[in-house]
Short mmCIF file of N, CA and C in Angstrom, two decimals:
data_model
loop_
_atom_site.label_atom_id
_atom_site.label_comp_id
_atom_site.label_asym_id
_atom_site.label_seq_id
_atom_site.Cartn_x
_atom_site.Cartn_y
_atom_site.Cartn_z
N VAL A 282 80.75 88.56 109.40
CA VAL A 282 80.89 87.31 108.69
C VAL A 282 82.33 86.99 108.39
N LEU A 283 83.10 88.15 107.95
CA LEU A 283 84.38 87.85 107.72
C LEU A 283 85.33 87.58 108.75
N LYS A 284 84.94 88.27 110.06
CA LYS A 284 85.70 88.11 111.05
C LYS A 284 85.97 86.60 111.72
N ASN A 285 84.66 85.86 111.53
CA ASN A 285 84.70 84.58 111.73
C ASN A 285 85.31 83.58 110.96
N GLU A 286 85.65 83.93 109.80
CA GLU A 286 86.24 83.07 108.73
C GLU A 286 87.81 82.81 108.87
N PRO A 287 88.20 81.69 108.50
CA PRO A 287 89.63 81.52 108.60
C PRO A 287 90.39 82.40 107.38
N PRO A 288 91.58 82.86 107.71
CA PRO A 288 92.23 83.82 106.65
C PRO A 288 92.22 83.54 105.37
N GLU A 289 92.26 82.20 104.88
CA GLU A 289 92.23 81.97 103.53
C GLU A 289 90.99 82.30 102.91
N SER A 290 89.74 81.99 103.77
CA SER A 290 88.21 82.29 103.34
C SER A 290 88.09 83.89 103.31
N GLN A 291 88.62 84.62 104.21
CA GLN A 291 88.63 85.92 104.28
C GLN A 291 89.45 86.62 103.00
N LYS A 292 90.52 85.99 102.77
CA LYS A 292 91.16 86.55 101.38
C LYS A 292 90.18 86.37 100.13
N LYS A 293 89.70 85.18 100.06
CA LYS A 293 88.83 84.84 98.87
C LYS A 293 87.65 85.81 98.82
N ILE A 294 86.98 86.16 100.06
CA ILE A 294 85.95 86.89 100.10
C ILE A 294 86.29 88.33 99.81
N VAL A 295 87.33 88.89 100.39
CA VAL A 295 87.91 90.15 100.03
C VAL A 295 87.98 90.23 98.53
N LYS A 296 88.75 89.32 97.76
CA LYS A 296 88.92 89.42 96.39
C LYS A 296 87.48 89.37 95.42
N VAL A 297 86.63 88.72 96.22
CA VAL A 297 85.00 88.80 95.54
C VAL A 297 84.67 90.21 95.68
N LEU A 298 84.61 90.74 96.85
CA LEU A 298 84.15 92.16 97.13
C LEU A 298 84.85 93.08 96.08
N ALA A 299 86.10 92.86 96.05
CA ALA A 299 86.86 93.83 95.00
C ALA A 299 86.54 93.75 93.52
N ARG A 300 86.15 92.45 93.19
CA ARG A 300 85.73 92.38 91.72
C ARG A 300 84.20 92.97 91.53
N HIS A 301 83.63 93.13 92.58
CA HIS A 301 82.15 93.67 92.48
C HIS A 301 82.11 94.79 93.50
N PRO A 302 82.73 95.87 93.26
CA PRO A 302 82.90 96.89 94.29
C PRO A 302 81.68 97.54 94.53
N ARG A 303 81.29 97.90 95.86
CA ARG A 303 80.25 98.63 96.39
C ARG A 303 80.60 99.37 97.61
N PRO A 304 80.28 100.76 97.60
CA PRO A 304 80.73 101.47 98.68
C PRO A 304 80.29 101.06 100.18
N VAL A 305 79.13 100.27 99.97
CA VAL A 305 78.76 99.78 101.41
C VAL A 305 79.91 98.82 102.03
N TRP A 306 80.67 98.09 101.08
CA TRP A 306 81.73 97.24 101.60
C TRP A 306 83.02 97.81 102.06
N SER A 307 83.16 99.10 101.77
CA SER A 307 84.47 99.94 101.99
C SER A 307 84.75 99.93 103.56
N GLU A 308 83.92 99.95 104.53
CA GLU A 308 84.37 99.83 105.88
C GLU A 308 84.72 98.51 106.35
N ILE A 309 84.07 97.53 105.61
CA ILE A 309 84.42 96.07 106.04
C ILE A 309 86.02 95.88 105.65
N ILE A 310 86.10 96.28 104.18
CA ILE A 310 87.49 95.93 103.74
C ILE A 310 88.61 96.82 104.53
N PHE A 311 88.29 98.06 104.80
CA PHE A 311 89.12 99.09 105.53
C PHE A 311 89.56 98.37 106.91
N GLN A 312 88.88 97.59 107.51
CA GLN A 312 89.37 96.88 108.55
C GLN A 312 90.22 95.90 108.31
N PHE A 313 90.43 95.26 107.29
CA PHE A 313 91.38 94.27 106.80
C PHE A 313 92.61 94.70 106.37
N VAL A 314 92.78 95.86 105.97
CA VAL A 314 94.04 96.59 105.35
C VAL A 314 95.03 96.34 106.48
N LYS A 315 94.72 96.61 107.83
CA LYS A 315 95.85 96.38 108.70
C LYS A 315 96.05 95.01 109.31
N ASP A 316 95.28 94.09 108.69
CA ASP A 316 95.59 92.64 109.04
C ASP A 316 96.76 91.84 108.38
N PRO A 317 97.83 91.68 108.99
CA PRO A 317 99.01 91.22 108.32
C PRO A 317 98.88 89.54 108.01
N ARG A 318 97.94 88.96 108.49
CA ARG A 318 97.70 87.59 108.31
C ARG A 318 97.62 87.15 106.80
N SER A 319 98.40 86.21 106.43
CA SER A 319 98.29 85.67 105.14
C SER A 319 98.23 86.54 104.03
N GLY A 320 98.73 87.66 104.07
CA GLY A 320 98.70 88.62 102.96
C GLY A 320 97.17 89.10 102.59
N LEU A 321 96.39 89.11 103.66
CA LEU A 321 95.13 89.58 103.71
C LEU A 321 95.06 91.21 103.47
N ASN A 322 95.97 91.75 104.09
CA ASN A 322 96.27 93.20 104.14
C ASN A 322 96.37 93.68 102.63
N VAL A 323 97.40 92.98 101.93
CA VAL A 323 97.62 93.39 100.53
C VAL A 323 96.25 93.26 99.69
N GLU A 324 95.56 92.07 99.76
CA GLU A 324 94.25 91.86 99.19
C GLU A 324 93.24 93.03 99.45
N ALA A 325 93.25 93.17 100.85
CA ALA A 325 92.25 94.06 101.26
C ALA A 325 92.45 95.67 100.70
N LEU A 326 93.81 96.05 100.52
CA LEU A 326 94.23 97.28 100.19
C LEU A 326 93.75 97.36 98.58
N GLN A 327 94.16 96.32 97.83
CA GLN A 327 93.66 96.28 96.50
C GLN A 327 92.07 96.53 96.40
N ALA A 328 91.49 95.91 97.11
CA ALA A 328 89.88 95.98 97.09
C ALA A 328 89.41 97.30 97.61
N LEU A 329 90.18 97.83 98.43
CA LEU A 329 89.82 99.05 99.08
C LEU A 329 89.90 100.32 97.95
N VAL A 330 91.00 100.03 97.27
CA VAL A 330 91.07 101.00 96.03
C VAL A 330 89.95 100.88 95.00
N GLN A 331 89.60 99.59 94.82
CA GLN A 331 88.42 99.36 93.80
C GLN A 331 87.16 100.02 94.46
N VAL A 332 86.90 99.70 95.66
CA VAL A 332 85.61 100.19 96.21
C VAL A 332 85.55 101.70 96.56
N GLY A 333 86.73 102.21 97.01
CA GLY A 333 87.04 103.63 97.39
C GLY A 333 86.78 103.52 98.79
N HIS A 334 87.24 104.72 99.57
CA HIS A 334 87.18 104.83 100.99
C HIS A 334 87.63 106.22 101.22
N PRO A 335 86.93 107.05 101.92
CA PRO A 335 87.36 108.37 102.34
C PRO A 335 88.65 108.51 102.76
N GLN A 336 89.32 107.67 103.42
CA GLN A 336 90.60 107.63 104.07
C GLN A 336 91.76 106.86 103.26
N LEU A 337 91.46 106.49 102.07
CA LEU A 337 92.25 105.82 101.30
C LEU A 337 93.76 106.28 101.06
N LEU A 338 93.82 107.65 100.88
CA LEU A 338 95.30 108.19 100.78
C LEU A 338 95.78 108.11 102.01
N SER A 339 95.34 108.28 103.10
CA SER A 339 95.89 108.22 104.58
C SER A 339 96.28 106.62 104.76
N VAL A 340 95.51 105.85 104.41
CA VAL A 340 95.99 104.41 104.36
C VAL A 340 97.04 104.03 103.66
N LEU A 341 97.02 104.51 102.42
CA LEU A 341 98.13 104.44 101.61
C LEU A 341 99.42 104.91 102.14
N GLU A 342 99.39 106.05 102.62
CA GLU A 342 100.59 106.84 103.23
C GLU A 342 101.03 106.06 104.39
N GLU A 343 100.09 105.62 105.13
CA GLU A 343 100.46 104.95 106.37
C GLU A 343 101.15 103.64 106.24
N ALA A 344 100.83 102.99 105.07
CA ALA A 344 101.28 101.60 104.61
C ALA A 344 102.78 101.91 104.03
N LEU A 345 102.99 103.15 103.33
CA LEU A 345 104.42 103.36 102.93
C LEU A 345 105.29 103.58 104.09
N LYS A 346 104.79 103.82 105.28
CA LYS A 346 105.54 104.13 106.41
C LYS A 346 105.77 102.69 107.21
N GLY A 347 104.91 101.87 106.97
CA GLY A 347 105.07 100.66 107.76
C GLY A 347 106.18 99.61 107.45
N THR A 348 106.22 98.55 108.38
CA THR A 348 107.35 97.80 108.35
C THR A 348 106.91 96.52 107.36
N ASP A 349 105.80 96.33 106.91
CA ASP A 349 105.38 95.25 106.09
C ASP A 349 105.67 95.52 104.52
N VAL A 350 106.58 94.85 104.10
CA VAL A 350 107.30 95.02 102.76
C VAL A 350 106.23 94.94 101.61
N ASN A 351 105.45 93.71 101.69
CA ASN A 351 104.59 93.55 100.70
C ASN A 351 103.49 94.65 100.61
N LEU A 352 102.99 95.19 101.88
CA LEU A 352 102.01 96.12 101.81
C LEU A 352 102.59 97.50 101.33
N ARG A 353 103.87 97.72 101.74
CA ARG A 353 104.56 98.96 101.43
C ARG A 353 104.70 99.13 99.79
N THR A 354 105.25 97.96 99.35
CA THR A 354 105.19 97.84 97.83
C THR A 354 104.12 97.93 97.06
N GLN A 355 102.92 97.27 97.38
CA GLN A 355 101.62 97.42 97.00
C GLN A 355 101.13 98.98 96.98
N SER A 356 101.26 99.53 98.16
CA SER A 356 100.90 100.83 98.42
C SER A 356 101.73 101.85 97.41
N PHE A 357 102.91 101.64 97.35
CA PHE A 357 103.87 102.59 96.52
C PHE A 357 103.31 102.21 94.84
N SER A 358 102.98 101.05 94.62
CA SER A 358 102.48 100.87 93.16
C SER A 358 101.22 101.52 92.89
N LEU A 359 100.33 101.37 93.84
CA LEU A 359 98.85 101.95 93.72
C LEU A 359 99.00 103.63 93.52
N LEU A 360 99.95 104.03 94.54
CA LEU A 360 99.99 105.48 94.47
C LEU A 360 100.91 106.09 93.13
N SER A 361 101.78 105.30 92.70
CA SER A 361 102.45 105.65 91.58
C SER A 361 101.64 105.49 90.25
N SER A 362 100.63 104.77 90.43
CA SER A 362 99.84 104.66 89.29
C SER A 362 98.69 105.63 89.06
N ARG A 363 98.46 106.41 90.03
CA ARG A 363 97.33 107.38 90.08
C ARG A 363 97.95 108.59 89.70
N ALA A 364 97.17 109.45 89.11
CA ALA A 364 97.59 110.66 88.64
C ALA A 364 96.98 111.88 89.32
N ASP A 365 96.59 111.83 90.46
CA ASP A 365 96.20 112.94 91.19
C ASP A 365 97.39 113.32 91.90
N ARG A 366 97.41 114.75 92.25
CA ARG A 366 98.50 115.44 92.96
C ARG A 366 98.95 114.87 94.04
N GLN A 367 97.98 114.51 94.94
CA GLN A 367 98.48 114.12 96.26
C GLN A 367 99.12 112.71 96.20
N SER A 368 98.35 111.98 95.47
CA SER A 368 99.17 110.51 95.26
C SER A 368 100.47 110.69 94.84
N GLU A 369 100.72 111.32 93.57
CA GLU A 369 102.03 111.77 93.06
C GLU A 369 102.94 112.18 94.26
N GLU A 370 102.63 113.15 94.94
CA GLU A 370 103.66 113.82 95.88
C GLU A 370 103.90 112.63 97.02
N LEU A 371 102.95 111.75 97.37
CA LEU A 371 103.18 110.81 98.38
C LEU A 371 104.09 109.79 97.75
N ALA A 372 103.98 109.11 96.53
CA ALA A 372 104.92 108.42 95.68
C ALA A 372 106.23 109.02 95.49
N VAL A 373 106.35 110.27 95.23
CA VAL A 373 107.60 110.79 94.98
C VAL A 373 108.34 111.04 96.18
N SER A 374 107.69 111.31 97.32
CA SER A 374 108.38 111.55 98.57
C SER A 374 108.98 110.19 99.12
N PHE A 375 108.21 109.24 98.86
CA PHE A 375 108.65 107.83 99.28
C PHE A 375 109.76 107.37 98.43
N THR A 376 109.86 107.67 97.02
CA THR A 376 110.90 107.37 96.10
C THR A 376 112.24 108.11 96.62
N LEU A 377 111.97 109.45 96.97
CA LEU A 377 113.14 110.17 97.26
C LEU A 377 113.71 109.57 98.47
N ASP A 378 113.00 109.23 99.52
CA ASP A 378 113.60 108.67 100.77
C ASP A 378 114.09 107.45 100.50
N GLN A 379 113.55 106.51 99.52
CA GLN A 379 114.30 105.31 99.19
C GLN A 379 115.59 105.35 98.55
N LEU A 380 115.67 106.47 97.76
CA LEU A 380 116.91 106.64 96.85
C LEU A 380 117.97 107.13 97.72
N LYS A 381 117.78 107.49 98.91
CA LYS A 381 118.83 107.85 99.90
C LYS A 381 119.73 106.56 100.26
N SER A 382 119.05 105.44 100.36
CA SER A 382 119.63 104.24 100.85
C SER A 382 119.53 103.03 99.87
N ALA A 383 118.94 102.97 98.63
CA ALA A 383 118.90 102.08 97.83
C ALA A 383 118.76 102.51 96.14
N PRO A 384 119.03 101.71 95.37
CA PRO A 384 119.02 102.15 93.95
C PRO A 384 117.35 102.09 93.58
N PRO A 385 117.04 102.89 92.52
CA PRO A 385 115.55 102.88 92.32
C PRO A 385 115.07 101.53 91.59
N THR A 386 113.91 101.32 91.81
CA THR A 386 113.19 100.04 91.18
C THR A 386 112.69 100.62 89.69
N PRO A 387 112.21 99.81 88.98
CA PRO A 387 111.83 100.28 87.66
C PRO A 387 110.56 101.07 87.77
N GLU A 388 109.77 100.85 88.70
CA GLU A 388 108.47 101.59 88.81
C GLU A 388 108.88 103.03 89.58
N MET A 389 109.81 103.21 90.41
CA MET A 389 110.45 104.50 90.75
C MET A 389 110.91 105.20 89.56
N LEU A 390 111.72 104.66 88.55
CA LEU A 390 112.15 105.28 87.67
C LEU A 390 111.01 105.64 86.52
N ASN A 391 110.02 104.89 86.38
CA ASN A 391 108.77 105.20 85.83
C ASN A 391 108.21 106.42 86.20
N LEU A 392 107.83 106.50 87.58
CA LEU A 392 107.38 107.61 88.24
C LEU A 392 108.16 109.00 87.93
N LEU A 393 109.44 108.77 88.20
CA LEU A 393 110.47 110.02 87.97
C LEU A 393 110.40 110.46 86.60
N ASN A 394 110.31 109.65 85.90
CA ASN A 394 110.35 109.89 84.22
C ASN A 394 108.83 110.69 83.97
N ARG A 395 107.69 110.36 84.54
CA ARG A 395 106.51 111.20 84.41
C ARG A 395 106.40 112.42 84.93
N VAL A 396 107.07 112.55 86.35
CA VAL A 396 106.89 113.68 87.23
C VAL A 396 107.96 114.71 86.92
N LYS A 397 109.22 114.18 86.46
CA LYS A 397 110.35 115.03 86.26
C LYS A 397 110.64 115.81 87.57
N ASP A 398 110.95 115.25 88.53
CA ASP A 398 111.11 115.92 89.95
C ASP A 398 112.78 116.12 90.00
N ARG A 399 113.27 117.44 90.05
CA ARG A 399 114.58 117.71 90.07
C ARG A 399 115.38 117.07 91.36
N ARG A 400 114.68 117.02 92.31
CA ARG A 400 115.16 116.57 93.60
C ARG A 400 115.95 115.29 93.50
N ALA A 401 115.44 114.35 92.53
CA ALA A 401 115.88 113.07 92.35
C ALA A 401 117.39 113.08 91.58
N VAL A 402 117.74 114.28 90.91
CA VAL A 402 119.06 114.32 90.24
C VAL A 402 120.13 113.84 91.07
N PRO A 403 120.52 114.50 92.30
CA PRO A 403 121.70 114.15 93.03
C PRO A 403 121.51 112.71 93.51
N LEU A 404 120.17 112.31 93.90
CA LEU A 404 120.20 111.01 94.43
C LEU A 404 120.46 109.94 93.44
N LEU A 405 120.17 110.15 92.25
CA LEU A 405 120.35 109.34 91.15
C LEU A 405 121.85 109.40 90.70
N GLY A 406 122.71 110.21 91.22
CA GLY A 406 123.95 110.55 90.77
C GLY A 406 124.02 110.97 89.44
N LEU A 407 123.08 111.84 89.06
CA LEU A 407 123.25 112.42 87.58
C LEU A 407 123.76 113.81 87.61
N GLU A 408 124.19 114.44 88.63
CA GLU A 408 124.80 115.80 88.65
C GLU A 408 126.17 115.68 87.82
N ASP A 409 126.88 114.74 88.19
CA ASP A 409 128.12 114.79 87.41
C ASP A 409 127.93 114.40 86.05
N LEU A 410 126.91 113.53 85.37
CA LEU A 410 126.78 113.28 84.23
C LEU A 410 126.18 114.59 83.37
N VAL A 411 125.35 115.17 84.01
CA VAL A 411 124.76 116.52 83.48
C VAL A 411 125.90 117.40 83.31
N GLU A 412 126.82 117.67 84.17
CA GLU A 412 127.84 118.65 83.97
C GLU A 412 128.84 118.08 83.08
N ALA A 413 129.07 116.71 82.81
CA ALA A 413 130.20 116.37 81.84
C ALA A 413 129.63 116.40 80.43
N LEU A 414 128.22 116.28 80.27
CA LEU A 414 127.52 116.44 79.04
C LEU A 414 127.60 117.84 78.78
N LEU A 415 127.26 118.87 79.62
CA LEU A 415 127.40 120.17 79.27
C LEU A 415 128.75 120.73 78.96
N ALA A 416 129.76 119.94 79.42
CA ALA A 416 131.13 120.47 79.27
C ALA A 416 131.58 119.92 77.89
N ALA A 417 131.10 118.87 77.34
CA ALA A 417 131.47 118.22 75.97
C ALA A 417 131.12 119.12 74.89
N GLU A 418 131.69 118.91 73.68
CA GLU A 418 131.25 119.73 72.52
C GLU A 418 131.26 118.67 71.47
N ASP A 419 130.02 118.74 70.70
CA ASP A 419 129.86 118.02 69.58
C ASP A 419 128.58 118.43 68.70
N ASP A 420 128.55 118.21 67.49
CA ASP A 420 127.57 118.88 66.73
C ASP A 420 126.33 117.78 66.33
N ARG A 421 126.59 116.72 66.83
CA ARG A 421 125.36 115.55 66.47
C ARG A 421 124.04 115.87 67.16
N CYS A 422 124.24 116.11 68.22
CA CYS A 422 123.01 116.40 69.06
C CYS A 422 123.54 117.15 70.33
N SER A 423 122.95 118.50 70.54
CA SER A 423 123.45 119.09 71.79
C SER A 423 122.41 119.73 72.77
N VAL A 424 122.74 119.75 73.83
CA VAL A 424 122.03 120.44 74.96
C VAL A 424 122.94 121.24 75.78
N GLY A 425 122.42 122.49 76.04
CA GLY A 425 123.10 123.37 76.91
C GLY A 425 122.81 124.73 76.82
N ARG A 426 123.44 125.52 77.49
CA ARG A 426 123.27 126.89 77.32
C ARG A 426 124.19 127.40 76.53
N PRO A 427 124.01 128.73 75.91
CA PRO A 427 124.96 129.19 75.09
C PRO A 427 126.45 129.16 75.39
N GLY A 428 127.32 128.62 74.63
CA GLY A 428 128.58 128.44 75.09
C GLY A 428 129.03 127.14 75.79
N ARG A 429 128.01 126.40 76.19
CA ARG A 429 128.03 125.01 76.94
C ARG A 429 127.14 124.13 76.18
N ARG A 430 127.61 123.37 75.23
CA ARG A 430 127.08 122.31 74.47
C ARG A 430 127.46 120.90 75.08
N ALA A 431 126.60 119.91 74.75
CA ALA A 431 126.98 118.57 75.01
C ALA A 431 126.34 117.57 74.01
N VAL A 432 126.90 116.41 73.75
CA VAL A 432 126.43 115.55 72.95
C VAL A 432 125.47 114.49 73.94
N VAL A 433 124.38 114.46 73.30
CA VAL A 433 123.42 113.46 74.08
C VAL A 433 122.87 112.32 73.23
N GLU A 434 123.54 111.06 73.36
CA GLU A 434 122.93 110.19 72.54
C GLU A 434 121.71 109.87 73.13
N PRO A 435 120.80 108.96 72.24
CA PRO A 435 119.49 108.70 72.61
C PRO A 435 119.19 108.21 73.89
N SER A 436 120.29 107.11 74.18
CA SER A 436 120.00 106.41 75.46
C SER A 436 120.19 107.33 76.66
N VAL A 437 121.21 108.27 76.49
CA VAL A 437 121.47 109.17 77.50
C VAL A 437 120.44 110.24 77.60
N ARG A 438 119.80 110.65 76.47
CA ARG A 438 118.74 111.40 76.52
C ARG A 438 117.51 110.96 77.50
N GLU A 439 117.35 109.70 77.22
CA GLU A 439 116.32 108.92 77.99
C GLU A 439 116.60 108.89 79.48
N ALA A 440 117.88 108.63 79.80
CA ALA A 440 118.14 108.62 81.31
C ALA A 440 118.22 109.92 81.76
N LEU A 441 118.53 111.00 81.12
CA LEU A 441 118.49 112.25 81.63
C LEU A 441 116.91 112.76 81.91
N GLY A 442 116.12 112.26 81.10
CA GLY A 442 114.69 112.72 81.02
C GLY A 442 114.02 112.13 82.18
N LEU A 443 114.67 111.12 82.96
CA LEU A 443 114.07 110.38 84.13
C LEU A 443 114.11 111.76 85.32
N ALA A 444 114.97 112.46 85.33
CA ALA A 444 115.03 113.40 86.63
C ALA A 444 115.21 114.96 86.23
N VAL A 445 115.35 115.14 84.93
CA VAL A 445 115.68 116.58 84.78
C VAL A 445 114.69 117.08 83.79
N ARG A 446 114.07 118.14 84.13
CA ARG A 446 113.13 119.01 83.15
C ARG A 446 114.03 120.17 82.73
N LEU A 447 114.29 120.08 81.33
CA LEU A 447 115.04 121.08 80.64
C LEU A 447 114.21 122.02 80.17
N ASP A 448 114.36 123.49 80.54
CA ASP A 448 113.49 124.46 80.17
C ASP A 448 114.05 124.79 78.59
N ASP A 449 113.16 125.35 77.94
CA ASP A 449 113.54 125.79 76.61
C ASP A 449 114.85 126.53 76.32
N GLU A 450 115.27 127.49 77.30
CA GLU A 450 116.43 128.18 77.04
C GLU A 450 117.74 127.29 77.28
N GLU A 451 117.47 126.05 77.97
CA GLU A 451 118.50 125.15 78.27
C GLU A 451 118.77 124.11 77.24
N VAL A 452 117.81 124.00 76.40
CA VAL A 452 117.68 122.89 75.39
C VAL A 452 118.24 123.46 73.94
N GLY A 453 119.28 122.78 73.42
CA GLY A 453 119.67 123.16 72.16
C GLY A 453 118.89 122.29 71.23
N ALA A 454 119.51 121.94 70.03
CA ALA A 454 118.63 121.10 69.04
C ALA A 454 118.77 119.71 69.45
N LEU A 455 117.62 119.04 69.91
CA LEU A 455 117.81 117.58 70.30
C LEU A 455 117.27 116.69 69.17
#
């Protein structure tokens, strides 16, 4: 039925299917994820997440590697909002690749804040900031190893929290 409808009708039907998820519709919706017409693939991807599909993670991963910017953005958004390990790994890997050539988006920063992946530190340009903080001395709020203390203002603490997981022995009185 969907194949014979014009793209706008297909989009509406896929939206309806997403609002009333049934596993029986997942194969139908799965076929439309790769259809770039009129944003149907983005609608289909959202619907597929709602109804579920055994290949959902591979579809999301493939979308991250694709050339369709809207589908890639939607895929990243969906992956970064999920809490399972495999979704987080895909989202972090995509983020780290993107940081090599572009500044982070707010959604990427939120993800890094949640997962605290140290590999992001050099890509975010925080290595020099961390070293400068560790080299500074002040009693207001300190972070560092014995003999190496640094002032950490609240806004800086938040920025550091995005990419650095500090171990107990590395943290002074915060």
